[in-house]
Amino acid sequence: VASTSITAQDLIGDAQRPMTEWLAEQTDSTLLLWASDRLVEPLLRIVTVVVIAWIALTLIRRAIRRAVDRAQEPQADPTRRLRQRVGLLEESPRTYSLRRAQRAQSLGALASSVVGFVVWILALFMILGTFGLNLGPLVAGAGVLGVALGFGAQYLVRDFISGVAMLLEDQYGVGDIIDAGDASGVVEGITLRTTKVRDVSGTLWHIPNGEIRRIGNMSQEWARALLDVGVAYGADIDRASEIILGVATQMAEEEPFAADVLETPEIWGVQALRDSSVDIRLVVKVTPGRQWAVARELRRRIKIAFDAAHVEIPFPQQTVWLRTEAPVALGNADTDVFDAPVPDDQAVSHAVARSGGLTDSPSVDPSEQPPTPE
């Protein structure tokens, strides 16, 4: 072994081996130099790269978790009070939101995954560089492969980018009621590729994020119960408006609807003059997702109040002309006369009792009933 002419430069080549070079100055043992060059030093470099990558990834992910915690609960930010004192942050009345927490967790998971992929790819390149490999062709090949995958999986890439944009812009979240065009319902799940929507019939729709062109969010921040109540042309519009507003105001003060109504109900006036009715518009600002329940209860109470106040709610009517040369018999002397569709005494009494004093109409006298057409 001692008679060989192999030098340290022949062993390590172009790769930098500081430990092997140091050993070459201390000893002439070819076996020791070979072991240091081919085994010990590359292994130490690999371990060093892996340890540094793990430490860096741990620190970055810890920072991401702290950012997610601050996003979930703004009050947990230690700099919040200082920024409030110097006027850089105004106090907001909005409190902790489950929606905000879900969005922060999704973005945090995405950032953690991307950071982990980038860190380990860089670590792999550094390990390959330890063995003296030329990384230029490898990086170029990876770039060409990425472009090819991008073209081949363009729909998947589009769905992914749309999902990231949706999360960043906070367009909707789990539990929101949305209109996505082909499907409408409650959002049950969101991934970077698809959105799961459960419609009113119970069907679960899986919608690719890249296929969603527009979104109507019906449960974000606040909603509005909107009713167009139709009354007959012969009715007193002002009196009908007072009854509608009184019913809505009383309902807004009662439980459990008091917690749902955010502002005082408003009458916006006559919305439309239709063929057989005059539509009066009522609007009530409510908590998101509760507009339908509030509207249903309002319709029920308005119907009861209208019956008690003898306000006619129009219904479709049709006149039929019979043209024939033969005589037509519509009935004989024993045929019952047609009863007009008006509330009877029992229905009116029930409506007055249920209206809670919103109407002051007296009980109905049978003699004052509208004449019955014969």
Tab-separated table of C-alpha atoms in Angstrom:
chain	number	residue	atom	x	y	z
A	1	VAL	CA	0.000	0.000	0.000
A	2	ALA	CA	2.827	2.348	0.848
A	3	SER	CA	4.424	1.832	-2.566
A	4	THR	CA	1.402	3.036	-4.489
A	5	SER	CA	1.446	6.482	-6.021
A	6	ILE	CA	-2.272	7.306	-5.338
A	7	THR	CA	-2.657	10.796	-3.913
A	8	ALA	CA	-5.480	12.451	-1.981
A	9	GLN	CA	-6.389	14.508	-5.031
A	10	ASP	CA	-6.881	11.288	-6.999
A	11	LEU	CA	-9.289	10.051	-4.349
A	12	ILE	CA	-11.430	13.118	-3.768
A	13	GLY	CA	-11.423	14.406	-7.345
A	14	ASP	CA	-13.076	17.794	-7.800
A	15	ALA	CA	-15.330	17.465	-4.773
A	16	GLN	CA	-14.328	19.384	-1.690
A	17	ARG	CA	-13.269	17.086	1.131
A	18	PRO	CA	-11.728	19.184	3.913
A	19	MET	CA	-11.524	16.262	6.345
A	20	THR	CA	-9.834	14.004	3.769
A	21	GLU	CA	-7.386	16.747	2.816
A	22	TRP	CA	-6.528	17.219	6.480
A	23	LEU	CA	-6.003	13.472	6.922
A	24	ALA	CA	-3.812	13.400	3.813
A	25	GLU	CA	-1.506	15.872	5.534
A	26	GLN	CA	-1.375	13.725	8.656
A	27	THR	CA	-1.012	10.197	7.196
A	28	ASP	CA	-0.173	8.313	4.024
A	29	SER	CA	-2.681	5.474	4.618
A	30	THR	CA	-4.639	5.008	1.404
A	31	LEU	CA	-7.302	2.893	3.112
A	32	LEU	CA	-7.962	5.575	5.717
A	33	LEU	CA	-8.086	8.259	3.053
A	34	TRP	CA	-10.446	6.170	0.933
A	35	ALA	CA	-12.772	5.501	3.887
A	36	SER	CA	-12.806	9.174	4.810
A	37	ASP	CA	-13.450	10.259	1.239
A	38	ARG	CA	-16.048	7.669	0.257
A	39	LEU	CA	-17.828	6.929	3.532
A	40	VAL	CA	-17.215	9.161	6.521
A	41	GLU	CA	-17.240	12.619	5.003
A	42	PRO	CA	-20.212	12.095	2.622
A	43	LEU	CA	-22.190	10.569	5.493
A	44	LEU	CA	-21.363	13.492	7.769
A	45	ARG	CA	-22.438	15.938	5.058
A	46	ILE	CA	-25.718	14.090	4.496
A	47	VAL	CA	-26.443	14.053	8.219
A	48	THR	CA	-25.554	17.740	8.480
A	49	VAL	CA	-27.852	18.668	5.566
A	50	VAL	CA	-30.718	16.605	6.975
A	51	VAL	CA	-30.317	18.090	10.461
A	52	ILE	CA	-30.171	21.655	9.127
A	53	ALA	CA	-33.213	21.043	6.914
A	54	TRP	CA	-35.143	19.558	9.838
A	55	ILE	CA	-34.267	22.469	12.133
A	56	ALA	CA	-35.172	25.031	9.471
A	57	LEU	CA	-38.475	23.291	8.707
A	58	THR	CA	-39.332	23.050	12.401
A	59	LEU	CA	-38.694	26.763	12.946
A	60	ILE	CA	-40.669	27.783	9.850
A	61	ARG	CA	-43.634	25.574	10.725
A	62	ARG	CA	-43.605	26.916	14.283
A	63	ALA	CA	-43.807	30.440	12.872
A	64	ILE	CA	-46.690	29.334	10.625
A	65	ARG	CA	-48.548	27.851	13.605
A	66	ARG	CA	-48.128	31.067	15.562
A	67	ALA	CA	-49.432	33.063	12.608
A	68	VAL	CA	-52.427	30.708	12.347
A	69	ASP	CA	-53.134	31.114	16.078
A	70	ARG	CA	-53.059	34.905	15.743
A	71	ALA	CA	-55.348	34.712	12.730
A	72	GLN	CA	-57.809	32.467	14.567
A	73	GLU	CA	-57.925	34.747	17.616
A	74	PRO	CA	-56.755	38.328	16.996
A	75	GLN	CA	-56.688	39.034	20.738
A	76	ALA	CA	-53.816	36.528	21.096
A	77	ASP	CA	-51.483	38.767	19.114
A	78	PRO	CA	-48.999	40.252	21.656
A	79	THR	CA	-48.451	43.332	19.468
A	80	ARG	CA	-52.152	44.130	19.182
A	81	ARG	CA	-52.321	46.324	22.309
A	82	LEU	CA	-49.196	48.256	21.296
A	83	ARG	CA	-50.606	48.921	17.832
A	84	GLN	CA	-53.855	50.087	19.389
A	85	ARG	CA	-52.006	52.565	21.597
A	86	VAL	CA	-50.105	54.152	18.721
A	87	GLY	CA	-53.223	54.295	16.547
A	88	LEU	CA	-52.166	51.702	13.984
A	89	LEU	CA	-55.088	49.409	14.769
A	90	GLU	CA	-58.673	50.331	15.481
A	91	GLU	CA	-60.768	48.220	17.787
A	92	SER	CA	-63.145	46.014	15.841
A	93	PRO	CA	-66.496	44.815	17.212
A	94	ARG	CA	-66.112	41.505	15.422
A	95	THR	CA	-65.239	38.655	17.779
A	96	TYR	CA	-63.794	35.205	17.344
A	97	SER	CA	-65.281	33.466	14.340
A	98	LEU	CA	-65.287	29.764	13.595
A	99	ARG	CA	-65.221	30.686	9.928
A	100	ARG	CA	-62.020	32.676	10.457
A	101	ALA	CA	-60.467	29.731	12.298
A	102	GLN	CA	-61.280	27.277	9.510
A	103	ARG	CA	-59.819	29.581	6.885
A	104	ALA	CA	-56.653	30.138	8.921
A	105	GLN	CA	-56.199	26.416	9.485
A	106	SER	CA	-56.609	25.650	5.782
A	107	LEU	CA	-54.097	28.297	4.740
A	108	GLY	CA	-51.700	27.192	7.480
A	109	ALA	CA	-51.854	23.565	6.350
A	110	LEU	CA	-51.232	24.636	2.761
A	111	ALA	CA	-48.261	26.828	3.703
A	112	SER	CA	-46.780	24.082	5.878
A	113	SER	CA	-47.016	21.545	3.032
A	114	VAL	CA	-45.454	23.899	0.485
A	115	VAL	CA	-42.605	24.827	2.841
A	116	GLY	CA	-41.908	21.180	3.623
A	117	PHE	CA	-41.759	20.286	-0.070
A	118	VAL	CA	-39.393	23.167	-0.894
A	119	VAL	CA	-37.053	22.522	2.064
A	120	TRP	CA	-36.664	18.798	1.378
A	121	ILE	CA	-36.158	19.348	-2.363
A	122	LEU	CA	-33.345	21.782	-1.593
A	123	ALA	CA	-31.887	19.309	0.889
A	124	LEU	CA	-31.977	16.568	-1.767
A	125	PHE	CA	-30.119	18.782	-4.242
A	126	MET	CA	-27.480	19.572	-1.599
A	127	ILE	CA	-27.026	15.870	-0.825
A	128	LEU	CA	-26.581	15.074	-4.517
A	129	GLY	CA	-24.077	17.908	-4.746
A	130	THR	CA	-22.111	16.216	-1.989
A	131	PHE	CA	-21.185	13.423	-4.388
A	132	GLY	CA	-19.967	15.890	-6.985
A	133	LEU	CA	-22.923	15.507	-9.338
A	134	ASN	CA	-23.641	18.271	-11.836
A	135	LEU	CA	-27.006	19.669	-10.803
A	136	GLY	CA	-27.509	21.824	-13.904
A	137	PRO	CA	-28.962	19.090	-16.146
A	138	LEU	CA	-30.996	17.745	-13.216
A	139	VAL	CA	-32.613	21.124	-12.538
A	140	ALA	CA	-33.255	21.666	-16.264
A	141	GLY	CA	-34.826	18.219	-16.549
A	142	ALA	CA	-37.020	18.883	-13.515
A	143	GLY	CA	-38.160	22.143	-15.110
A	144	VAL	CA	-39.085	20.412	-18.375
A	145	LEU	CA	-40.909	17.702	-16.428
A	146	GLY	CA	-42.822	20.349	-14.472
A	147	VAL	CA	-43.924	22.089	-17.667
A	148	ALA	CA	-45.047	18.774	-19.151
A	149	LEU	CA	-47.021	17.908	-16.032
A	150	GLY	CA	-48.544	21.383	-16.063
A	151	PHE	CA	-49.845	20.918	-19.603
A	152	GLY	CA	-50.978	17.378	-18.978
A	153	ALA	CA	-52.764	18.180	-15.714
A	154	GLN	CA	-53.906	21.702	-16.520
A	155	TYR	CA	-57.414	21.121	-15.153
A	156	LEU	CA	-55.965	19.861	-11.879
A	157	VAL	CA	-53.633	22.864	-11.707
A	158	ARG	CA	-56.552	25.194	-12.440
A	159	ASP	CA	-58.621	23.631	-9.656
A	160	PHE	CA	-55.682	23.946	-7.259
A	161	ILE	CA	-55.050	27.622	-8.086
A	162	SER	CA	-58.773	28.413	-7.819
A	163	GLY	CA	-58.897	26.703	-4.418
A	164	VAL	CA	-55.952	28.736	-3.147
A	165	ALA	CA	-57.524	31.980	-4.418
A	166	MET	CA	-60.841	31.053	-2.811
A	167	LEU	CA	-59.158	30.531	0.557
A	168	LEU	CA	-57.114	33.728	0.333
A	169	GLU	CA	-60.146	35.847	-0.620
A	170	ASP	CA	-62.440	34.148	1.913
A	171	GLN	CA	-65.228	33.719	-0.616
A	172	TYR	CA	-67.037	31.061	1.420
A	173	GLY	CA	-66.404	28.516	4.143
A	174	VAL	CA	-67.766	25.341	5.670
A	175	GLY	CA	-71.341	25.913	6.830
A	176	ASP	CA	-72.068	28.748	4.391
A	177	ILE	CA	-75.117	28.617	2.121
A	178	ILE	CA	-73.971	29.335	-1.429
A	179	ASP	CA	-75.289	29.429	-4.978
A	180	ALA	CA	-72.624	27.981	-7.265
A	181	GLY	CA	-74.712	27.972	-10.421
A	182	ASP	CA	-75.371	24.282	-11.044
A	183	ALA	CA	-75.695	23.515	-7.346
A	184	SER	CA	-76.946	25.462	-4.354
A	185	GLY	CA	-76.887	24.477	-0.718
A	186	VAL	CA	-74.761	24.196	2.412
A	187	VAL	CA	-70.977	23.854	2.069
A	188	GLU	CA	-69.935	20.661	3.849
A	189	GLY	CA	-66.289	20.456	2.835
A	190	ILE	CA	-63.560	22.393	1.035
A	191	THR	CA	-60.304	21.097	-0.390
A	192	LEU	CA	-57.821	22.701	-2.733
A	193	ARG	CA	-59.418	20.803	-5.623
A	194	THR	CA	-63.149	20.479	-4.906
A	195	THR	CA	-66.015	21.963	-2.917
A	196	LYS	CA	-68.753	19.750	-1.420
A	197	VAL	CA	-72.252	21.264	-1.423
A	198	ARG	CA	-75.355	19.605	0.062
A	199	ASP	CA	-78.571	20.875	-1.574
A	200	VAL	CA	-82.020	21.073	-0.004
A	201	SER	CA	-83.005	17.617	-1.291
A	202	GLY	CA	-79.987	16.009	0.397
A	203	THR	CA	-77.840	15.497	-2.706
A	204	LEU	CA	-74.111	16.026	-2.106
A	205	TRP	CA	-72.472	17.820	-5.035
A	206	HIS	CA	-68.709	17.633	-5.641
A	207	ILE	CA	-67.775	20.755	-7.622
A	208	PRO	CA	-64.225	21.258	-8.981
A	209	ASN	CA	-62.999	24.660	-7.865
A	210	GLY	CA	-61.889	25.517	-11.394
A	211	GLU	CA	-65.454	24.991	-12.686
A	212	ILE	CA	-66.967	27.589	-10.337
A	213	ARG	CA	-67.422	30.806	-12.334
A	214	ARG	CA	-69.355	32.775	-9.766
A	215	ILE	CA	-70.461	32.323	-6.165
A	216	GLY	CA	-73.439	33.780	-4.341
A	217	ASN	CA	-72.877	33.577	-0.586
A	218	MET	CA	-76.212	33.841	1.222
A	219	SER	CA	-74.839	33.500	4.757
A	220	GLN	CA	-71.850	35.816	5.039
A	221	GLU	CA	-71.905	38.499	7.764
A	222	TRP	CA	-75.682	39.201	7.528
A	223	ALA	CA	-78.777	38.375	5.477
A	224	ARG	CA	-82.148	39.928	4.714
A	225	ALA	CA	-85.645	38.481	4.908
A	226	LEU	CA	-87.558	40.108	2.059
A	227	LEU	CA	-91.331	39.760	1.696
A	228	ASP	CA	-93.609	41.198	-0.973
A	229	VAL	CA	-97.061	40.991	0.630
A	230	GLY	CA	-99.947	41.304	-1.801
A	231	VAL	CA	-103.227	43.029	-0.865
A	232	ALA	CA	-106.333	43.697	-2.904
A	233	TYR	CA	-106.763	46.941	-4.824
A	234	GLY	CA	-109.720	47.819	-2.621
A	235	ALA	CA	-107.685	47.562	0.583
A	236	ASP	CA	-106.315	50.541	2.523
A	237	ILE	CA	-102.596	50.472	1.647
A	238	ASP	CA	-101.528	52.588	4.628
A	239	ARG	CA	-103.537	50.461	7.053
A	240	ALA	CA	-102.132	47.256	5.548
A	241	SER	CA	-98.589	48.632	5.818
A	242	GLU	CA	-99.139	49.454	9.485
A	243	ILE	CA	-100.364	45.929	10.183
A	244	ILE	CA	-97.400	44.343	8.378
A	245	LEU	CA	-94.886	46.558	10.179
A	246	GLY	CA	-96.589	45.959	13.537
A	247	VAL	CA	-96.451	42.195	13.077
A	248	ALA	CA	-92.754	42.331	12.108
A	249	THR	CA	-91.844	44.671	14.977
A	250	GLN	CA	-93.631	42.552	17.562
A	251	MET	CA	-92.019	39.388	16.235
A	252	ALA	CA	-88.553	41.019	16.370
A	253	GLU	CA	-89.015	41.531	20.119
A	254	GLU	CA	-90.107	37.978	20.887
A	255	GLU	CA	-87.977	34.917	21.527
A	256	PRO	CA	-86.484	33.051	19.769
A	257	PHE	CA	-86.552	35.511	16.859
A	258	ALA	CA	-85.190	38.443	18.870
A	259	ALA	CA	-81.687	36.956	18.612
A	260	ASP	CA	-82.044	36.616	14.823
A	261	VAL	CA	-83.225	40.141	13.969
A	262	LEU	CA	-80.301	42.593	13.738
A	263	GLU	CA	-82.181	45.821	12.912
A	264	THR	CA	-85.685	47.235	13.172
A	265	PRO	CA	-87.946	45.923	10.374
A	266	GLU	CA	-88.733	48.417	7.605
A	267	ILE	CA	-91.528	48.933	5.094
A	268	TRP	CA	-90.040	50.080	1.799
A	269	GLY	CA	-93.419	50.860	0.258
A	270	VAL	CA	-95.379	49.601	-2.723
A	271	GLN	CA	-93.136	47.328	-4.753
A	272	ALA	CA	-95.412	46.446	-7.667
A	273	LEU	CA	-98.919	46.915	-9.064
A	274	ARG	CA	-99.858	43.490	-10.355
A	275	ASP	CA	-102.914	42.154	-12.159
A	276	SER	CA	-104.869	41.399	-8.999
A	277	SER	CA	-102.748	42.705	-6.128
A	278	VAL	CA	-100.711	45.567	-4.750
A	279	ASP	CA	-97.385	44.303	-3.376
A	280	ILE	CA	-96.014	45.921	-0.202
A	281	ARG	CA	-92.338	45.217	0.487
A	282	LEU	CA	-91.133	44.358	4.008
A	283	VAL	CA	-87.412	43.905	4.770
A	284	VAL	CA	-85.821	42.554	7.947
A	285	LYS	CA	-82.049	42.364	8.463
A	286	VAL	CA	-81.226	39.069	10.197
A	287	THR	CA	-78.307	36.849	11.098
A	288	PRO	CA	-76.907	34.807	8.194
A	289	GLY	CA	-78.830	31.660	7.356
A	290	ARG	CA	-81.945	32.648	9.313
A	291	GLN	CA	-83.720	34.675	6.620
A	292	TRP	CA	-85.889	31.774	5.465
A	293	ALA	CA	-87.132	30.794	8.930
A	294	VAL	CA	-87.922	34.425	9.766
A	295	ALA	CA	-89.748	34.931	6.455
A	296	ARG	CA	-91.892	31.811	6.964
A	297	GLU	CA	-92.968	32.907	10.427
A	298	LEU	CA	-93.697	36.431	9.189
A	299	ARG	CA	-95.983	35.109	6.448
A	300	ARG	CA	-97.926	33.043	8.970
A	301	ARG	CA	-98.412	35.961	11.361
A	302	ILE	CA	-99.297	38.431	8.607
A	303	LYS	CA	-102.000	36.062	7.322
A	304	ILE	CA	-103.504	35.832	10.817
A	305	ALA	CA	-103.368	39.630	11.286
A	306	PHE	CA	-104.964	40.268	7.873
A	307	ASP	CA	-107.839	37.894	8.685
A	308	ALA	CA	-108.412	39.689	11.975
A	309	ALA	CA	-108.399	43.132	10.290
A	310	HIS	CA	-110.478	41.983	7.260
A	311	VAL	CA	-107.697	42.901	4.855
A	312	GLU	CA	-108.296	40.934	1.691
A	313	ILE	CA	-105.422	38.873	0.345
A	314	PRO	CA	-106.098	38.529	-3.395
A	315	PHE	CA	-106.256	35.178	-5.089
A	316	PRO	CA	-106.381	34.266	-8.784
A	317	GLN	CA	-109.857	34.622	-10.284
A	318	GLN	CA	-111.102	33.727	-13.732
A	319	THR	CA	-114.222	34.608	-15.655
A	320	VAL	CA	-115.544	31.947	-18.060
A	321	TRP	CA	-117.867	32.849	-20.981
A	322	LEU	CA	-119.968	30.005	-22.403
A	323	ARG	CA	-121.024	30.522	-26.023
A	324	THR	CA	-123.414	27.844	-27.246
A	325	GLU	CA	-126.792	27.688	-28.989
A	326	ALA	CA	-127.998	24.898	-26.723
A	327	PRO	CA	-129.350	25.869	-23.305
A	328	VAL	CA	-126.905	25.314	-20.460
A	329	ALA	CA	-128.147	24.351	-17.007
A	330	LEU	CA	-125.859	25.389	-14.151
A	331	GLY	CA	-128.158	24.052	-11.457
A	332	ASN	CA	-131.731	23.772	-10.327
A	333	ALA	CA	-133.676	25.186	-7.489
A	334	ASP	CA	-132.188	22.679	-5.040
A	335	THR	CA	-128.549	23.516	-5.898
A	336	ASP	CA	-126.556	25.165	-3.117
A	337	VAL	CA	-125.502	28.731	-3.767
A	338	PHE	CA	-121.819	29.579	-4.180
A	339	ASP	CA	-120.133	30.662	-0.938
A	340	ALA	CA	-117.741	33.601	-1.177
A	341	PRO	CA	-114.242	32.730	0.110
A	342	VAL	CA	-114.280	35.050	3.124
A	343	PRO	CA	-113.355	34.124	6.710
A	344	ASP	CA	-116.282	32.930	8.824
A	345	ASP	CA	-116.955	34.035	12.402
A	346	GLN	CA	-114.811	31.285	13.922
A	347	ALA	CA	-111.816	32.050	11.680
A	348	VAL	CA	-112.035	35.775	12.411
A	349	SER	CA	-112.272	35.201	16.173
A	350	HIS	CA	-109.249	32.936	16.050
A	351	ALA	CA	-107.294	35.487	13.979
A	352	VAL	CA	-108.143	38.327	16.384
A	353	ALA	CA	-107.015	36.236	19.336
A	354	ARG	CA	-103.732	35.266	17.677
A	355	SER	CA	-102.913	38.759	16.390
A	356	GLY	CA	-101.948	39.885	19.891
A	357	GLY	CA	-103.897	43.134	19.754
A	358	LEU	CA	-102.276	44.384	16.541
A	359	THR	CA	-105.726	44.975	15.071
A	360	ASP	CA	-108.660	46.738	16.634
A	361	SER	CA	-111.353	45.498	14.298
A	362	PRO	CA	-114.659	44.494	15.956
A	363	SER	CA	-116.102	41.043	15.554
A	364	VAL	CA	-117.838	40.398	12.277
A	365	ASP	CA	-121.584	40.719	12.095
A	366	PRO	CA	-123.084	38.123	9.751
A	367	SER	CA	-125.402	40.806	8.383
A	368	GLU	CA	-122.344	42.791	7.254
A	369	GLN	CA	-120.900	39.950	5.209
A	370	PRO	CA	-120.458	40.717	1.514
A	371	PRO	CA	-123.431	39.681	-0.579
A	372	THR	CA	-123.171	36.124	-1.835
A	373	PRO	CA	-123.328	35.851	-5.624
A	374	GLU	CA	-126.194	33.725	-6.808
